Structure formats: structure tokens, C-alpha cells
PDB file of C-alpha atoms and ligand atoms in Angstrom:
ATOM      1  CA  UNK A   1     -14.296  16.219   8.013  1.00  0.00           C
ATOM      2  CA  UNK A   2     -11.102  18.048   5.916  1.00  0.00           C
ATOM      3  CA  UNK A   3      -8.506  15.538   4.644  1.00  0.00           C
ATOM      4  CA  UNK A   4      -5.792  16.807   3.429  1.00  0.00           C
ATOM      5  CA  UNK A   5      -3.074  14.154   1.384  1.00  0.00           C
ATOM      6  CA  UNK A   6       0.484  15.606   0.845  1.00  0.00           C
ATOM      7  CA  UNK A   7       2.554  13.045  -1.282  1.00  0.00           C
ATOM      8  CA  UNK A   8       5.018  13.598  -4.140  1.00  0.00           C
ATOM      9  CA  UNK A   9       2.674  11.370  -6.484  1.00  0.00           C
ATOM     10  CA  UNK A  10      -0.636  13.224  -6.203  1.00  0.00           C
ATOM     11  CA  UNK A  11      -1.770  11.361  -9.327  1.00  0.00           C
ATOM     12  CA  UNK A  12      -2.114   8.292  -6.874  1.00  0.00           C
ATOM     13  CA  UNK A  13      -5.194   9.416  -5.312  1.00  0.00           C
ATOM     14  CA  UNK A  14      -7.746   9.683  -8.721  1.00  0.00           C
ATOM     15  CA  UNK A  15      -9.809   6.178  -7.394  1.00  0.00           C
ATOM     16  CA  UNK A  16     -11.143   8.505  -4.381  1.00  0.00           C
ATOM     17  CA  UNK A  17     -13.531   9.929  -6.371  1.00  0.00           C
ATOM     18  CA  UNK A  18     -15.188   6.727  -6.846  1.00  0.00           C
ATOM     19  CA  UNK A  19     -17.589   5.015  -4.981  1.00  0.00           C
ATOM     20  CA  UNK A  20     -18.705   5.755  -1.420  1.00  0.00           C
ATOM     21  CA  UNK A  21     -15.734   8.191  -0.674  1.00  0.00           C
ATOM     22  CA  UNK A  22     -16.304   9.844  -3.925  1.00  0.00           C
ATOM     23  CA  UNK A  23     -19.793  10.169  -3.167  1.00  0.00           C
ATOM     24  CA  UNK A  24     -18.799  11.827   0.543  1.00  0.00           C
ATOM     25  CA  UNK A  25     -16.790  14.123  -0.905  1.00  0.00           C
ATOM     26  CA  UNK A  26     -19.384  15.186  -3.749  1.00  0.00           C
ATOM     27  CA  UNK A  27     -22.544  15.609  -0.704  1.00  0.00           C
ATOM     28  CA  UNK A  28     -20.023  17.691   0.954  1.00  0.00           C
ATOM     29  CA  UNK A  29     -18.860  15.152   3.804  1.00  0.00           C
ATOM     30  CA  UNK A  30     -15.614  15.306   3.214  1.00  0.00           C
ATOM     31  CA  UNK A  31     -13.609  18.123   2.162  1.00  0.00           C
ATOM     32  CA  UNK A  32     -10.652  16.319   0.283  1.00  0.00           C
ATOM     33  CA  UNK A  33      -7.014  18.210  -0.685  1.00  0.00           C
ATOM     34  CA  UNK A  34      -4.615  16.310  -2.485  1.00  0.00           C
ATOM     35  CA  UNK A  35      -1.417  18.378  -2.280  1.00  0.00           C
ATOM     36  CA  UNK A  36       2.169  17.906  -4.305  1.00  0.00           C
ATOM     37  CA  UNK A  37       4.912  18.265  -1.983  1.00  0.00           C
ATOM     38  CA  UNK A  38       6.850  19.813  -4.919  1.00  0.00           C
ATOM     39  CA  UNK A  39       4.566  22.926  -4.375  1.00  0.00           C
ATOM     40  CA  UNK A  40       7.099  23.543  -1.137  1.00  0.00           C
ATOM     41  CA  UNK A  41      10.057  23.459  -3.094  1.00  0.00           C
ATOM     42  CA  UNK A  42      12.537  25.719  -4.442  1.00  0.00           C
ATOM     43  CA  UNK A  43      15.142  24.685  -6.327  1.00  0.00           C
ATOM     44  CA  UNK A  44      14.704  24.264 -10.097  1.00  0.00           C
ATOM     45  CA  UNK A  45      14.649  20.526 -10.441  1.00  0.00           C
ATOM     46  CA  UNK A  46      11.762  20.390  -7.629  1.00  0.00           C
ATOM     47  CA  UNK A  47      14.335  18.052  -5.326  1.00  0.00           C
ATOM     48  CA  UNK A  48      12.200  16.430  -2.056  1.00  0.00           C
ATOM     49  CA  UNK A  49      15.122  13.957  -1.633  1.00  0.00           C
ATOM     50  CA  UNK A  50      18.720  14.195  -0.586  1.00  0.00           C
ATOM     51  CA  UNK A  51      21.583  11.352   0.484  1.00  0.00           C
ATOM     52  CA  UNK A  52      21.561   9.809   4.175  1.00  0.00           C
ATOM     53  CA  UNK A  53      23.371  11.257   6.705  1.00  0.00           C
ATOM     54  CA  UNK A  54      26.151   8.590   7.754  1.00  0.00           C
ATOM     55  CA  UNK A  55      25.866   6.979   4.887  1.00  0.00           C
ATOM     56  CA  UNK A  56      24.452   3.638   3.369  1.00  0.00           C
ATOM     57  CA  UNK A  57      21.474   2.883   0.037  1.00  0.00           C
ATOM     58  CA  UNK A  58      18.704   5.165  -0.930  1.00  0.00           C
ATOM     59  CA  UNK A  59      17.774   8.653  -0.328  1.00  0.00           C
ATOM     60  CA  UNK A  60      16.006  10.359   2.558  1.00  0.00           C
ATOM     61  CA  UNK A  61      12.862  13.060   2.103  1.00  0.00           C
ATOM     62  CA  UNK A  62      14.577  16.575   2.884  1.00  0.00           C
ATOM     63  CA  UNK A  63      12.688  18.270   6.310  1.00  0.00           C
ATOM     64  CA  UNK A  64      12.346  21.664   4.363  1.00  0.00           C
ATOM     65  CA  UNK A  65       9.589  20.801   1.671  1.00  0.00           C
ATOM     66  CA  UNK A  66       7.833  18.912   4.844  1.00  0.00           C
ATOM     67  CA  UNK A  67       7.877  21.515   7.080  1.00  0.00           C
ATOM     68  CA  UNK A  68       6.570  24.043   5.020  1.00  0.00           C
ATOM     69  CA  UNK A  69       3.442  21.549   3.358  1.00  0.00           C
ATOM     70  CA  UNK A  70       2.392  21.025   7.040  1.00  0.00           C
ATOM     71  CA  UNK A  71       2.290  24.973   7.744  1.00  0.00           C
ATOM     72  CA  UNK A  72       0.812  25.140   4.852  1.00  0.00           C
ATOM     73  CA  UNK A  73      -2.233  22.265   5.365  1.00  0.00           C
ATOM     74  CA  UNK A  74      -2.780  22.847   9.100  1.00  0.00           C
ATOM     75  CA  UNK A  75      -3.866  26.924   7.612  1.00  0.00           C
ATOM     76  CA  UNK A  76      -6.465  25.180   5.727  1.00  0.00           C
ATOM     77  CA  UNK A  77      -9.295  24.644   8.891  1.00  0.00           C
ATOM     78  CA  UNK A  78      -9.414  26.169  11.701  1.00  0.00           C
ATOM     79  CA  UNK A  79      -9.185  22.725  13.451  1.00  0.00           C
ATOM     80  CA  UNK A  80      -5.678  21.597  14.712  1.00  0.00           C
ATOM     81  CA  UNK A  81      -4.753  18.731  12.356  1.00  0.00           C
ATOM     82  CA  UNK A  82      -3.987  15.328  13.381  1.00  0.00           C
ATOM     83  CA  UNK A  83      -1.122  13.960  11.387  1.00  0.00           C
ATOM     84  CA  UNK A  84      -1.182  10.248   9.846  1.00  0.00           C
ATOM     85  CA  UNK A  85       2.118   9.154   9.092  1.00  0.00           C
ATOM     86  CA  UNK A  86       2.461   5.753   7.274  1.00  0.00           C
ATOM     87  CA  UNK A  87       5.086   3.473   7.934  1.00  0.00           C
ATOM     88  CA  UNK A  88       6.349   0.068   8.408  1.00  0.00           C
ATOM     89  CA  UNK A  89       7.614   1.099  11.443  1.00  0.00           C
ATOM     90  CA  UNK A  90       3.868   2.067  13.113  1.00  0.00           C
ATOM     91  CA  UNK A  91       1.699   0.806  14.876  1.00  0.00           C
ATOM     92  CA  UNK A  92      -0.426  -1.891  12.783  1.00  0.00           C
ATOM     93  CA  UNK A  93      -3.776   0.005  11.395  1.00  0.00           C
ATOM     94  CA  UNK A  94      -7.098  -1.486  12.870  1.00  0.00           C
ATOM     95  CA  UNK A  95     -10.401  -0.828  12.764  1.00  0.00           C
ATOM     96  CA  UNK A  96     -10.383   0.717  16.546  1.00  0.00           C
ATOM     97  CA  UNK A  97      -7.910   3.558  14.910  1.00  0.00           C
ATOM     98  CA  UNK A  98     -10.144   3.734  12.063  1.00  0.00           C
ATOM     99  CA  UNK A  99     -13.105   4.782  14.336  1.00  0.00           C
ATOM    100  CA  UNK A 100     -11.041   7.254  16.388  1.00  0.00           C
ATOM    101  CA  UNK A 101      -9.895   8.904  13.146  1.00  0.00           C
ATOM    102  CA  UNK A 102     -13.115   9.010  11.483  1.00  0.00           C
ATOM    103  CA  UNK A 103     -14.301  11.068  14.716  1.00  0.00           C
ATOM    104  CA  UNK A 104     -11.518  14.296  14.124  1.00  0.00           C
ATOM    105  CA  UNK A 105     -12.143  17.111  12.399  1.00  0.00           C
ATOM    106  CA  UNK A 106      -9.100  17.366  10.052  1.00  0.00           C
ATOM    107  CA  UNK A 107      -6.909  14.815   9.202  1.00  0.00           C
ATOM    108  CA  UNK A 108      -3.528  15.372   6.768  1.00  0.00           C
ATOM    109  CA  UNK A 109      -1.450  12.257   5.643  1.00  0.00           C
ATOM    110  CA  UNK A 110       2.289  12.347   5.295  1.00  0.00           C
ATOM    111  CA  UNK A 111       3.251  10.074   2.377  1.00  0.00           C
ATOM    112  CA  UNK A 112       7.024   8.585   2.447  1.00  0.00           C
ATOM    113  CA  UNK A 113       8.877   7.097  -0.742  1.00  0.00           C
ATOM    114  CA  UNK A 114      12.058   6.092  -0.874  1.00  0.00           C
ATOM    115  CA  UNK A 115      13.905   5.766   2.533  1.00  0.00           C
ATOM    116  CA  UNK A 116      10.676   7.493   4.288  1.00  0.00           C
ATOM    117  CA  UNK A 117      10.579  11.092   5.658  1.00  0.00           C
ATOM    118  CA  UNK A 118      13.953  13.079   7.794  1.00  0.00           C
ATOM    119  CA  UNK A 119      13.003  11.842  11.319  1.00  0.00           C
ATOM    120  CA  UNK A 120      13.214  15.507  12.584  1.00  0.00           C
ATOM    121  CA  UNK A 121       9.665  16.084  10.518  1.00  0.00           C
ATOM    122  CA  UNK A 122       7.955  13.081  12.581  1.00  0.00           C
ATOM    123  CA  UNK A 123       9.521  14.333  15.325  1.00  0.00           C
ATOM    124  CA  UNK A 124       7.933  17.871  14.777  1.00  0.00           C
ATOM    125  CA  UNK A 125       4.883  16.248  13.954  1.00  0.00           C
ATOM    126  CA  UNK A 126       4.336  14.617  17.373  1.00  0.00           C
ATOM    127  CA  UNK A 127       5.790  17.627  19.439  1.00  0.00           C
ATOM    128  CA  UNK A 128       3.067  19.695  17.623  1.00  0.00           C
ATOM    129  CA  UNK A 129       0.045  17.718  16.457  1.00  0.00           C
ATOM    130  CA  UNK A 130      -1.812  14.726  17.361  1.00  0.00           C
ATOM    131  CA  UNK A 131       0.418  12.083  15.502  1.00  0.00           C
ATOM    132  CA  UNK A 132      -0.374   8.912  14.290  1.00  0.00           C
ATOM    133  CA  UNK A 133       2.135   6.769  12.735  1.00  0.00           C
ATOM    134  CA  UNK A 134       0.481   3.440  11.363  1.00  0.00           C
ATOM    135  CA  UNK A 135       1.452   0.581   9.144  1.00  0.00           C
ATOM    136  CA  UNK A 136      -0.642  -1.029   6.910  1.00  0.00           C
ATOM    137  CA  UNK A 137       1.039  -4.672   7.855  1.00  0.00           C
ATOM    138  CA  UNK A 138       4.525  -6.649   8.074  1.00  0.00           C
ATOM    139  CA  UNK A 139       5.538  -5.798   4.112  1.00  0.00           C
ATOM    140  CA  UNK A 140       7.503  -2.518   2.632  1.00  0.00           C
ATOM    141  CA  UNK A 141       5.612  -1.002   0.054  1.00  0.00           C
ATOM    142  CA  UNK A 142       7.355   1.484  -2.380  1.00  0.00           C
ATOM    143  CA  UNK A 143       5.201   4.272  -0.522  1.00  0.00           C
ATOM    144  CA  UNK A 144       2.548   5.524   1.644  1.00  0.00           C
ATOM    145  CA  UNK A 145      -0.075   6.225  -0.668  1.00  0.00           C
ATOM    146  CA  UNK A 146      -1.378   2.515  -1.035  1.00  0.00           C
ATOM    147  CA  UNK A 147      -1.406   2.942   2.647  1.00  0.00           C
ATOM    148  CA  UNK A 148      -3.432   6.206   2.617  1.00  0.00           C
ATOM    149  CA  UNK A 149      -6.102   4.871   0.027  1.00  0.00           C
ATOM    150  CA  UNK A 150      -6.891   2.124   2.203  1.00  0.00           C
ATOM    151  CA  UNK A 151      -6.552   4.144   5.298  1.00  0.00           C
ATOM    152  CA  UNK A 152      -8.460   6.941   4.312  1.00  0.00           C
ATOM    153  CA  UNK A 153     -11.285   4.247   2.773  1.00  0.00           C
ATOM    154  CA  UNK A 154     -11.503   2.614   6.338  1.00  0.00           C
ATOM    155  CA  UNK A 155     -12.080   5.871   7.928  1.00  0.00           C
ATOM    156  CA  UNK A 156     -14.435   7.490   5.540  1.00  0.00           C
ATOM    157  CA  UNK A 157     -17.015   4.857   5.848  1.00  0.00           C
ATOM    158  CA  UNK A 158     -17.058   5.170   9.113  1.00  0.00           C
ATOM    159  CA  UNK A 159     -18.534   9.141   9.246  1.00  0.00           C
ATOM    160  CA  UNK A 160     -22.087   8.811   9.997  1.00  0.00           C
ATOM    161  CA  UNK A 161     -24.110   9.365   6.809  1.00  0.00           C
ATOM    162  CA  UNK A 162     -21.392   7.592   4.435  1.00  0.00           C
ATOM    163  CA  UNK A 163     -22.788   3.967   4.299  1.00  0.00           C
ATOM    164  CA  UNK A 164     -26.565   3.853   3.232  1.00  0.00           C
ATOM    165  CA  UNK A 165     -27.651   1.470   6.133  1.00  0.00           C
ATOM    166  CA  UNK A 166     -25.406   2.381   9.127  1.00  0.00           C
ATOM    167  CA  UNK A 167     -26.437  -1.009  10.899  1.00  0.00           C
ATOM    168  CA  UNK A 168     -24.548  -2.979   8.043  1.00  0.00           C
ATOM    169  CA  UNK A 169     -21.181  -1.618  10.310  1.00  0.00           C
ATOM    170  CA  UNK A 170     -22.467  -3.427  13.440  1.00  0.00           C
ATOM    171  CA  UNK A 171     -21.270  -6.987  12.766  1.00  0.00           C
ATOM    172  CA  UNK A 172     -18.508  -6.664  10.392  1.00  0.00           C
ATOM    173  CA  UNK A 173     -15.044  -8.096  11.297  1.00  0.00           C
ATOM    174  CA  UNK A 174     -12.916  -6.290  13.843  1.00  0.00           C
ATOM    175  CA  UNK A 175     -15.897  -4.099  14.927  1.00  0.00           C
ATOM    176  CA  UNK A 176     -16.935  -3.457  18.694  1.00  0.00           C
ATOM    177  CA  UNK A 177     -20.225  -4.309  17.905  1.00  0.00           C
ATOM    178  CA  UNK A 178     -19.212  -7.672  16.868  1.00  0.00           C
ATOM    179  CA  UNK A 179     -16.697  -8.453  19.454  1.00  0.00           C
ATOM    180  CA  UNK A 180     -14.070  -7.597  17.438  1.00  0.00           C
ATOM    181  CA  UNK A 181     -14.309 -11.212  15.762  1.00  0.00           C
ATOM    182  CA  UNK A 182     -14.174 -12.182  12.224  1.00  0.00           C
ATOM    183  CA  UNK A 183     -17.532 -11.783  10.728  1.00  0.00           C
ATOM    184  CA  UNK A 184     -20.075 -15.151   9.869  1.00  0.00           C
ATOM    185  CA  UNK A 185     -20.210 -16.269   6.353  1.00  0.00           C
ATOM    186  CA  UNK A 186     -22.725 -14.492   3.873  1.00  0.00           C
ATOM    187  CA  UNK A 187     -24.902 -16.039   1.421  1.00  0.00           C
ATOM    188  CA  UNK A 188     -27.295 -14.711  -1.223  1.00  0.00           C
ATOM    189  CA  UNK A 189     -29.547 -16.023  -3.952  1.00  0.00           C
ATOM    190  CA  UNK A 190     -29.635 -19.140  -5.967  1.00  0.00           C
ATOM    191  CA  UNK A 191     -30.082 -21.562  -2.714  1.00  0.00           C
ATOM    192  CA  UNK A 192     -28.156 -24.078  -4.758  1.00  0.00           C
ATOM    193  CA  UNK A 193     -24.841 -22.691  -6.985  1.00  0.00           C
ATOM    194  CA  UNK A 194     -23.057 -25.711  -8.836  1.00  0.00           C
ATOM    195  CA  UNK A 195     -23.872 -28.338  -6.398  1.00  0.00           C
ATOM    196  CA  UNK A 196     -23.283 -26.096  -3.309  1.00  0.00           C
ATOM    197  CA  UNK A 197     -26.377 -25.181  -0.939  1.00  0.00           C
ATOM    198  CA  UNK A 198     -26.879 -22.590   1.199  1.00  0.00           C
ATOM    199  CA  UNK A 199     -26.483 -23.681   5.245  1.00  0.00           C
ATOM    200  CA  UNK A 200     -30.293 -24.948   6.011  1.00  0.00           C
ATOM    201  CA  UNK A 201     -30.428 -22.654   9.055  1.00  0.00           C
ATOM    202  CA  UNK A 202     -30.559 -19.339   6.754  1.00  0.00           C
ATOM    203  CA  UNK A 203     -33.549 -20.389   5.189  1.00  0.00           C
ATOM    204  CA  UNK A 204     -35.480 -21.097   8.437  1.00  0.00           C
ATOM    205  CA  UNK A 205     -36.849 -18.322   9.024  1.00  0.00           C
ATOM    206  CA  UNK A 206     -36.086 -18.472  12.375  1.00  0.00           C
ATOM    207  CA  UNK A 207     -34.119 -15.236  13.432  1.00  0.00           C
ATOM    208  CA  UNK A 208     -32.869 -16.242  16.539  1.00  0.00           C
ATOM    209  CA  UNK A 209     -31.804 -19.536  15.716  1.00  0.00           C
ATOM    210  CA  UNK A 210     -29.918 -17.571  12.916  1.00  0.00           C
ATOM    211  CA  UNK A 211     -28.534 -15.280  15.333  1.00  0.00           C
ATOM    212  CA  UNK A 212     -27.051 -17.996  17.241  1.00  0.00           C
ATOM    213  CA  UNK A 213     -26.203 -19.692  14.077  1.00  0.00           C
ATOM    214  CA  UNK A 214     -24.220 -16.314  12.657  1.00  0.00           C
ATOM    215  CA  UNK A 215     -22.132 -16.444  15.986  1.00  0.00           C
ATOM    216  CA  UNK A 216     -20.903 -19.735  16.360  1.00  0.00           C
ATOM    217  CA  UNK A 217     -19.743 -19.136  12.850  1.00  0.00           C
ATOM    218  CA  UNK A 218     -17.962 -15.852  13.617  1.00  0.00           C
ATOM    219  CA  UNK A 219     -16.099 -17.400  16.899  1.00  0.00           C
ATOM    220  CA  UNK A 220     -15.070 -20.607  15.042  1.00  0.00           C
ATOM    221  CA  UNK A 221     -13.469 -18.886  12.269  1.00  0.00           C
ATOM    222  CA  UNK A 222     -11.621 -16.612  14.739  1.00  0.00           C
ATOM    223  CA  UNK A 223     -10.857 -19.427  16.400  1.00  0.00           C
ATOM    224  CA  UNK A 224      -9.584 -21.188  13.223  1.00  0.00           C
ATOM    225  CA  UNK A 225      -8.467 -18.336  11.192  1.00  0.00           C
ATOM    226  CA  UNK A 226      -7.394 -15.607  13.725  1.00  0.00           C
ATOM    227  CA  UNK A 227      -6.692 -17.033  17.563  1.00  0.00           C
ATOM    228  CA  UNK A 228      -4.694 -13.732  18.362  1.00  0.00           C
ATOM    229  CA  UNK A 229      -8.037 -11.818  18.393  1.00  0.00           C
ATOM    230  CA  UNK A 230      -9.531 -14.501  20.711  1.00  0.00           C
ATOM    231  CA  UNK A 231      -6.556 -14.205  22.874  1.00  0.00           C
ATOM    232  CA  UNK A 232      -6.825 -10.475  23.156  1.00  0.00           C
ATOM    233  CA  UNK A 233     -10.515 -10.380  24.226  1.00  0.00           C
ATOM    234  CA  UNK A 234     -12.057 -10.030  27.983  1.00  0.00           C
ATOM    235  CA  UNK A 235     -12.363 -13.695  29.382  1.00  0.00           C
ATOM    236  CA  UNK A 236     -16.198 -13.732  29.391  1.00  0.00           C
TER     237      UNK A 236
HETATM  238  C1  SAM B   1      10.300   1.979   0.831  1.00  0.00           C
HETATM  239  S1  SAM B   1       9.336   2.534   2.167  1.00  0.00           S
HETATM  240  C2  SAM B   1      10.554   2.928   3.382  1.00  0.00           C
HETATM  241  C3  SAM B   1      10.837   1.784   4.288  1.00  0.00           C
HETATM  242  C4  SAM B   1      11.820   2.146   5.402  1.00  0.00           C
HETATM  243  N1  SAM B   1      13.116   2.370   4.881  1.00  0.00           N
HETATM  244  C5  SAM B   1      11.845   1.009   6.427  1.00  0.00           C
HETATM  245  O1  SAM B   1      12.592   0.055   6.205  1.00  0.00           O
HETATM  246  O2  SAM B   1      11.097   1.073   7.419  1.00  0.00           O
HETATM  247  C6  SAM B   1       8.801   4.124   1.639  1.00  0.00           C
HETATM  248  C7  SAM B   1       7.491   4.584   2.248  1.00  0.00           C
HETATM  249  O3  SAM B   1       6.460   3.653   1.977  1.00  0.00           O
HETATM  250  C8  SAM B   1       5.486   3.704   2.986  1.00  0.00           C
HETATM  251  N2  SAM B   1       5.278   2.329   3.489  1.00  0.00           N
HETATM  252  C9  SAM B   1       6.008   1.246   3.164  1.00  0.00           C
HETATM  253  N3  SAM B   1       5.567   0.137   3.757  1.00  0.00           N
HETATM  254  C10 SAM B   1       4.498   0.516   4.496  1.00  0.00           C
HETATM  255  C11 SAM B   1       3.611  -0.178   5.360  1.00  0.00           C
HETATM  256  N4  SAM B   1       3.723  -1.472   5.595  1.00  0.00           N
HETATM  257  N5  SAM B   1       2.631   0.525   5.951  1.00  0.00           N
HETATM  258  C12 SAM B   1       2.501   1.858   5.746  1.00  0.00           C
HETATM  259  N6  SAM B   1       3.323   2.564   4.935  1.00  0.00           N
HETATM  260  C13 SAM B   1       4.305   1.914   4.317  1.00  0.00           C
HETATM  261  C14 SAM B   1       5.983   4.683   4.035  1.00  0.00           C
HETATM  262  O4  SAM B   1       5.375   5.922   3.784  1.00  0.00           O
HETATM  263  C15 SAM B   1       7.462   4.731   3.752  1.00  0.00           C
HETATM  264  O5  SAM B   1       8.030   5.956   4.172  1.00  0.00           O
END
């Protein structure tokens, strides 16, 4: 997979070389370009913001600069890109998006700041390109590249080959392979930690008790935690 990041804060995206992403992008996995959107600029101070039509607080990110990064990214593979646009205004980011993502060939992230990108680029964006616009949950952050780093952490483990043991996906939280519940409480070594033992049941030996065991838990912390994701599942 090519990912290609276009933000006005490339600095932001250092911690990708670490861990498990880092180590996709070093075997060759991903292909990762981190691109300043002040590259597509041509005035001398480098502007990528100008004041809102109409009026009112903050500043708006100029279409020009835009138009020509995404030209200039979508040149980069021979694949047509699919665009991921953060915003608070998207759709909320879950795991099934993850998995759809993690499945195209080239993927190039839009990153907002101040009053978020001219709507005529997102409209340009979905008249030409796949176009995802997704928000990382019910807050404003100051931009999208918080949003990216976790998006584009979600999605990466998901490639086949990125996580050692691929079966350690099937019953995490919000997977398919778990229902899409929360996932069961884990436990590891010393049986007893200041006072606290591990559930008996884990120790039995018995893998289809614990099986059984590992479910109930999942379903009654949905149920306690997260009822919505109950509510949204088939009724068997
Ligand atoms: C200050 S925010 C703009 C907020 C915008 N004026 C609004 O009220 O919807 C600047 C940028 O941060 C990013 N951003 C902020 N909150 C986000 C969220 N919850 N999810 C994804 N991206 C977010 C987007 O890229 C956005 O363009």
C-alpha cells in the first residue's frame, strides 16, 4: 500500500517510524510520503490560508495549494487514490472503515488546521476520487494530523503481514470476528498482584469453558459499557 500525508505540519508525522508501522514501512509494506502543502505554493511568505468568505473568526485553507498537492500525490502510483479527509464533520472512524481502507492500494490524507479546507477542494475530492471524510469523535482538535496518526495506525495493522500473529485481530473490540463487541478482560502473570487474583476459570485449563467464559465477559461489558453496539447488532 502507498500513503501519501499532505499537511502543513509535516513534522507531525516522525512517531510513524516507530513500532509496527515503522517496521511496515522499513519491510517495504507500506510506501509512506509525508508531503508539505507549502511545496504547492507560490507566494513568498508560503500563505495556505486566507479570510472567510462572508465573513466571521478564523481563516480558511486556500483551494489553490490543495488542488495542486492532490495532482501532485495521485501522479505518485498508478492506482487512483482514495482521499481521507478528517473532520469533525465526518462520519465517526470505526474499525469496519479501517478494514476497507487497509484493503486500497493508495491512500492520501488531507490534513485541515484552522477553519478546515475551502469546501470546493472536498467537493473536488468526491467528484473525482473515492472520498472519505471521517472524524475521529465528538471533540475539535486543532488539526487533522492527530486524526491521521491514529487513522493511519488503525489501518496499517490491519495489512496482512503487519501484526506478527494475525489471529491476535480476531477477537479484539469492534472486530467482525468478535461480533463487533468490546473485547473480554486480559490477564497475565503473577496469578495474585497486590491482593488481586486472576478469575479461577483462566487457570482451568479448560478451553472451552474459557471460551464461554471470554464471551459472557465481552457481551456484559458491551452491555454495561457500550449498549449502542448491542443495539446495532442482528437480533440473534
Ligand atoms: C479547528 S478544526 C476545524 C473545525 C471546523 N471549523 C468545525 O467546526 O467543524 C481544524 C482541523 O482539525 C481537524 N479535526 C478537528 N477535529 C477533528 C475530529 N474530531 N476528527 C477529525 N479531524 C478533526 C480537521 O482536519 C479540521 O479541518
Amino acid at each position: 500500500m502507498r500513503i501519501d500525508v499532505i499537511s502543513i505540519f509535516p513534522d507531525y508525522f516522525a512517531p510513524l517510524s516507530l513500532s509496527l508501522v515503522g517496521k511496515a514501512i522499513a519491510r517495504g509494506v507500506v510506501e509512506l510520503g509525508i508531503h508539505d502543502l507549502r511545496r504547492w505554493t507560490h507566494d513568498r511568505h508560503h500563505t495556505t490560508d486566507d479570510t472567510p468568505y462572508g465573513g466571521g473568526a478564523g481563516m480558511v485553507m486556500k483551494p489553490e495549494p490543495w488542488g495542486e498537492a492532490l495532482d501532485a500525490v495521485e501522479a505518485l502510483s498508478p492506482s487512483r487514490p482514495t482521499i481521507v479527509i478528517p473532520t469533525p464533520a465526518g462520519e465517526p472512524f470505526t474499525q469496519a472503515r479501517a478494514y476497507e481502507l487497509a484493503a486500497r492500494d493508495h491512500l492520501v490524507f488531507a490534513c485541515g488546521r484552522y477553519e478546515g479546507i475551502d469546501q470546493r477542494v472536498i467537493d473536488h475530492c468526491h467528484d473525482t476520487y473515492d472520498t472519505f471524510e471521517v472524524s475521529l469523535g465528538d471533540y475539535v482538535l486543532n488539526g487533522g494530523e492527530v486524526a491521521v496518526l491514529a487513522i493511519t495506525e488503525a489501518v496499517v495493522r490491519l495489512i496482512p503481514g503487519v501484526i506478527g500473529n494475525p489471529e491476535s485481530l480476531f477477537e479484539e473490540s469492534h472486530s467482525d470476528d468478535n461480533d463487533r463487541l468490546l473485547e473480554y478482560p486480559n490477564y497475565t502473570k503473577p496469578p495474585v498482584w497486590r491482593g488481586r487474583a486472576v478469575p479461577e476459570m483462566l487457570l482451568s485449563g479448560n478451553h472451552g469453558a474459557i471460551a464461554q467464559w471470554r464471551r459472557e465477559r465481552a457481551l456484559e461489558r458491551t452491555r454495561e459499557r457500550r449498549p449502542d453496539l448491542l443495539a446495532e447488532r442482528p437480533p440473534s
